[in-house]
Amino acid sequence: MGLLMKIFTWWDGATIGTLIDSARHGEHVGTDAQGNRYYRGRKPYPKGHPRAGQERRWVIYNGANDASRVPAEWHGWLHSTFDGVPESFLPAPRIWEVDYTPNATGTPRAYLPQGALDKGGVRARATGDYEAWSPDA
């Protein structure tokens, strides 16, 4: 990604300003399996702020800024559910856990139910349990 993209765009990673602010006012606390980096502020929120005295926490995405890319354990840390870095709280992975898959909405891989316009728009006929509303009735 070129320098101009870093200066003027925010939807694919962080801007130069965010990176500089994170380096100046943040402390890197960890990185998840997708390469997203997590930070905490060196100073708590100031007096008068609704979260005064609490620690500021944020993520810099490795790639597209998509909140669904934050794993559950880091989501809990970002929202101050617990104080320690998630690696110290993680249980062993379960056999049924699957890896992250991106949200496919708006892509050719999106789920389309039967009768969707993109699938031809033909839905199953009513089975008799439906009666159309009429304003005269």
mmCIF file of C-alpha atoms in Angstrom:
data_model
loop_
_atom_site.group_PDB
_atom_site.id
_atom_site.type_symbol
_atom_site.label_atom_id
_atom_site.label_comp_id
_atom_site.label_asym_id
_atom_site.label_seq_id
_atom_site.Cartn_x
_atom_site.Cartn_y
_atom_site.Cartn_z
ATOM 1 C CA MET A 1 0.000 0.000 0.000
ATOM 2 C CA GLY A 2 1.425 3.326 -1.021
ATOM 3 C CA LEU A 3 2.061 6.286 1.214
ATOM 4 C CA LEU A 4 -0.889 8.219 -0.243
ATOM 5 C CA MET A 5 -3.236 5.346 0.608
ATOM 6 C CA LYS A 6 -1.954 5.371 4.200
ATOM 7 C CA ILE A 7 -2.518 9.116 4.445
ATOM 8 C CA PHE A 8 -5.994 9.321 2.945
ATOM 9 C CA THR A 9 -7.764 5.996 3.556
ATOM 10 C CA TRP A 10 -9.001 4.337 6.725
ATOM 11 C CA TRP A 11 -10.897 1.269 5.441
ATOM 12 C CA ASP A 12 -7.856 -0.908 4.785
ATOM 13 C CA GLY A 13 -5.680 -0.728 7.876
ATOM 14 C CA ALA A 14 -4.761 2.377 9.827
ATOM 15 C CA THR A 15 -3.936 5.852 8.561
ATOM 16 C CA ILE A 16 -0.576 7.513 9.211
ATOM 17 C CA GLY A 17 -2.200 9.636 11.933
ATOM 18 C CA THR A 18 -3.551 6.578 13.761
ATOM 19 C CA LEU A 19 -0.188 4.818 13.566
ATOM 20 C CA ILE A 20 1.646 7.885 14.907
ATOM 21 C CA ASP A 21 -0.927 8.408 17.678
ATOM 22 C CA SER A 22 -0.706 4.732 18.635
ATOM 23 C CA ALA A 23 3.101 4.920 18.805
ATOM 24 C CA ARG A 24 3.043 8.123 20.893
ATOM 25 C CA HIS A 25 0.157 7.428 23.273
ATOM 26 C CA GLY A 26 -0.330 3.675 23.211
ATOM 27 C CA GLU A 27 1.337 0.541 24.439
ATOM 28 C CA HIS A 28 1.264 -2.544 22.199
ATOM 29 C CA VAL A 29 -0.100 -5.433 24.290
ATOM 30 C CA GLY A 30 -0.559 -8.224 21.772
ATOM 31 C CA THR A 31 -1.272 -9.555 18.307
ATOM 32 C CA ASP A 32 -3.878 -12.132 17.328
ATOM 33 C CA ALA A 33 -3.574 -14.979 14.813
ATOM 34 C CA GLN A 34 -4.769 -12.722 11.960
ATOM 35 C CA GLY A 35 -2.096 -10.114 12.635
ATOM 36 C CA ASN A 36 -4.409 -7.513 14.228
ATOM 37 C CA ARG A 37 -2.490 -5.454 16.807
ATOM 38 C CA TYR A 38 -4.014 -4.433 20.155
ATOM 39 C CA TYR A 39 -3.083 -1.358 22.168
ATOM 40 C CA ARG A 40 -3.856 0.250 25.502
ATOM 41 C CA GLY A 41 -3.484 3.924 26.315
ATOM 42 C CA ARG A 42 -0.650 5.036 28.538
ATOM 43 C CA LYS A 43 -3.052 7.375 30.364
ATOM 44 C CA PRO A 44 -6.642 6.659 31.439
ATOM 45 C CA TYR A 45 -9.601 8.597 30.064
ATOM 46 C CA PRO A 46 -9.569 12.167 31.465
ATOM 47 C CA LYS A 47 -11.862 13.579 34.141
ATOM 48 C CA GLY A 48 -15.220 14.572 32.678
ATOM 49 C CA HIS A 49 -15.221 11.720 30.142
ATOM 50 C CA PRO A 50 -18.023 9.130 30.642
ATOM 51 C CA ARG A 51 -15.335 6.472 31.175
ATOM 52 C CA ALA A 52 -13.085 8.679 33.326
ATOM 53 C CA GLY A 53 -10.269 6.759 34.979
ATOM 54 C CA GLN A 54 -10.701 3.690 32.765
ATOM 55 C CA GLU A 55 -8.093 2.417 30.362
ATOM 56 C CA ARG A 56 -8.481 3.187 26.635
ATOM 57 C CA ARG A 57 -8.104 0.118 24.398
ATOM 58 C CA TRP A 58 -8.095 -0.198 20.605
ATOM 59 C CA VAL A 59 -7.196 -2.434 17.660
ATOM 60 C CA ILE A 60 -5.317 -1.745 14.437
ATOM 61 C CA TYR A 61 -6.469 -4.243 11.827
ATOM 62 C CA ASN A 62 -4.099 -6.121 9.570
ATOM 63 C CA GLY A 63 -6.046 -5.499 6.362
ATOM 64 C CA ALA A 64 -9.710 -4.565 6.049
ATOM 65 C CA ASN A 65 -11.304 -2.765 8.976
ATOM 66 C CA ASP A 66 -13.970 -5.341 9.776
ATOM 67 C CA ALA A 67 -15.042 -5.724 13.392
ATOM 68 C CA SER A 68 -15.982 -9.359 12.780
ATOM 69 C CA ARG A 69 -12.242 -10.050 12.410
ATOM 70 C CA VAL A 70 -11.676 -9.540 16.155
ATOM 71 C CA PRO A 71 -11.555 -12.951 17.902
ATOM 72 C CA ALA A 72 -13.840 -13.452 20.901
ATOM 73 C CA GLU A 73 -11.027 -13.376 23.448
ATOM 74 C CA TRP A 74 -9.708 -10.035 22.171
ATOM 75 C CA HIS A 75 -13.264 -8.668 21.923
ATOM 76 C CA GLY A 76 -13.609 -9.329 25.647
ATOM 77 C CA TRP A 77 -10.342 -7.523 26.343
ATOM 78 C CA LEU A 78 -11.291 -4.532 24.135
ATOM 79 C CA HIS A 79 -14.536 -4.130 26.095
ATOM 80 C CA SER A 80 -12.778 -4.431 29.487
ATOM 81 C CA THR A 81 -14.456 -7.729 30.378
ATOM 82 C CA PHE A 82 -11.133 -8.709 31.926
ATOM 83 C CA ASP A 83 -7.887 -6.866 32.585
ATOM 84 C CA GLY A 84 -5.158 -9.302 31.554
ATOM 85 C CA VAL A 85 -4.020 -9.980 28.002
ATOM 86 C CA PRO A 86 -6.220 -12.737 26.506
ATOM 87 C CA GLU A 87 -3.431 -15.280 26.063
ATOM 88 C CA SER A 88 -3.373 -15.649 29.843
ATOM 89 C CA PHE A 89 -7.110 -16.490 29.938
ATOM 90 C CA LEU A 90 -7.499 -18.767 26.926
ATOM 91 C CA PRO A 91 -8.693 -22.325 27.434
ATOM 92 C CA ALA A 92 -7.408 -25.050 25.143
ATOM 93 C CA PRO A 93 -9.078 -24.915 21.695
ATOM 94 C CA ARG A 94 -12.120 -27.170 21.275
ATOM 95 C CA ILE A 95 -12.420 -29.681 18.453
ATOM 96 C CA TRP A 96 -15.611 -27.990 17.179
ATOM 97 C CA GLU A 97 -14.095 -24.490 16.922
ATOM 98 C CA VAL A 98 -13.594 -23.266 13.359
ATOM 99 C CA ASP A 99 -11.264 -20.638 11.956
ATOM 100 C CA TYR A 100 -12.475 -17.165 11.040
ATOM 101 C CA THR A 101 -14.320 -16.743 7.763
ATOM 102 C CA PRO A 102 -15.011 -13.236 6.469
ATOM 103 C CA ASN A 103 -18.541 -11.857 6.246
ATOM 104 C CA ALA A 104 -19.718 -12.735 2.710
ATOM 105 C CA THR A 105 -22.607 -10.264 2.526
ATOM 106 C CA GLY A 106 -22.559 -8.427 -0.795
ATOM 107 C CA THR A 107 -20.178 -10.880 -2.424
ATOM 108 C CA PRO A 108 -20.853 -13.766 -4.828
ATOM 109 C CA ARG A 109 -20.412 -16.133 -1.844
ATOM 110 C CA ALA A 110 -23.266 -14.531 0.141
ATOM 111 C CA TYR A 111 -26.115 -16.737 1.350
ATOM 112 C CA LEU A 112 -29.223 -16.412 -0.810
ATOM 113 C CA PRO A 113 -32.415 -18.067 0.437
ATOM 114 C CA GLN A 114 -34.763 -19.837 -1.927
ATOM 115 C CA GLY A 115 -36.860 -17.230 -3.743
ATOM 116 C CA ALA A 116 -34.224 -14.509 -3.638
ATOM 117 C CA LEU A 117 -34.243 -12.252 -6.698
ATOM 118 C CA ASP A 118 -30.604 -13.094 -7.457
ATOM 119 C CA LYS A 119 -31.594 -16.776 -7.613
ATOM 120 C CA GLY A 120 -34.384 -16.189 -10.108
ATOM 121 C CA GLY A 121 -37.017 -14.874 -7.708
ATOM 122 C CA VAL A 122 -39.224 -17.983 -7.719
ATOM 123 C CA ARG A 123 -40.510 -19.041 -4.336
ATOM 124 C CA ALA A 124 -42.581 -22.016 -3.304
ATOM 125 C CA ARG A 125 -46.325 -21.697 -3.736
ATOM 126 C CA ALA A 126 -48.452 -21.001 -0.684
ATOM 127 C CA THR A 127 -49.896 -24.138 0.853
ATOM 128 C CA GLY A 128 -53.317 -22.770 1.813
ATOM 129 C CA ASP A 129 -52.403 -21.551 5.283
ATOM 130 C CA TYR A 130 -52.209 -17.981 4.023
ATOM 131 C CA GLU A 131 -55.077 -15.696 3.160
ATOM 132 C CA ALA A 132 -54.345 -12.410 1.435
ATOM 133 C CA TRP A 133 -55.491 -9.275 3.226
ATOM 134 C CA SER A 134 -58.094 -7.200 1.502
ATOM 135 C CA PRO A 135 -59.048 -3.681 2.635
ATOM 136 C CA ASP A 136 -62.719 -4.392 1.812
ATOM 137 C CA ALA A 137 -63.022 -7.319 4.207
#
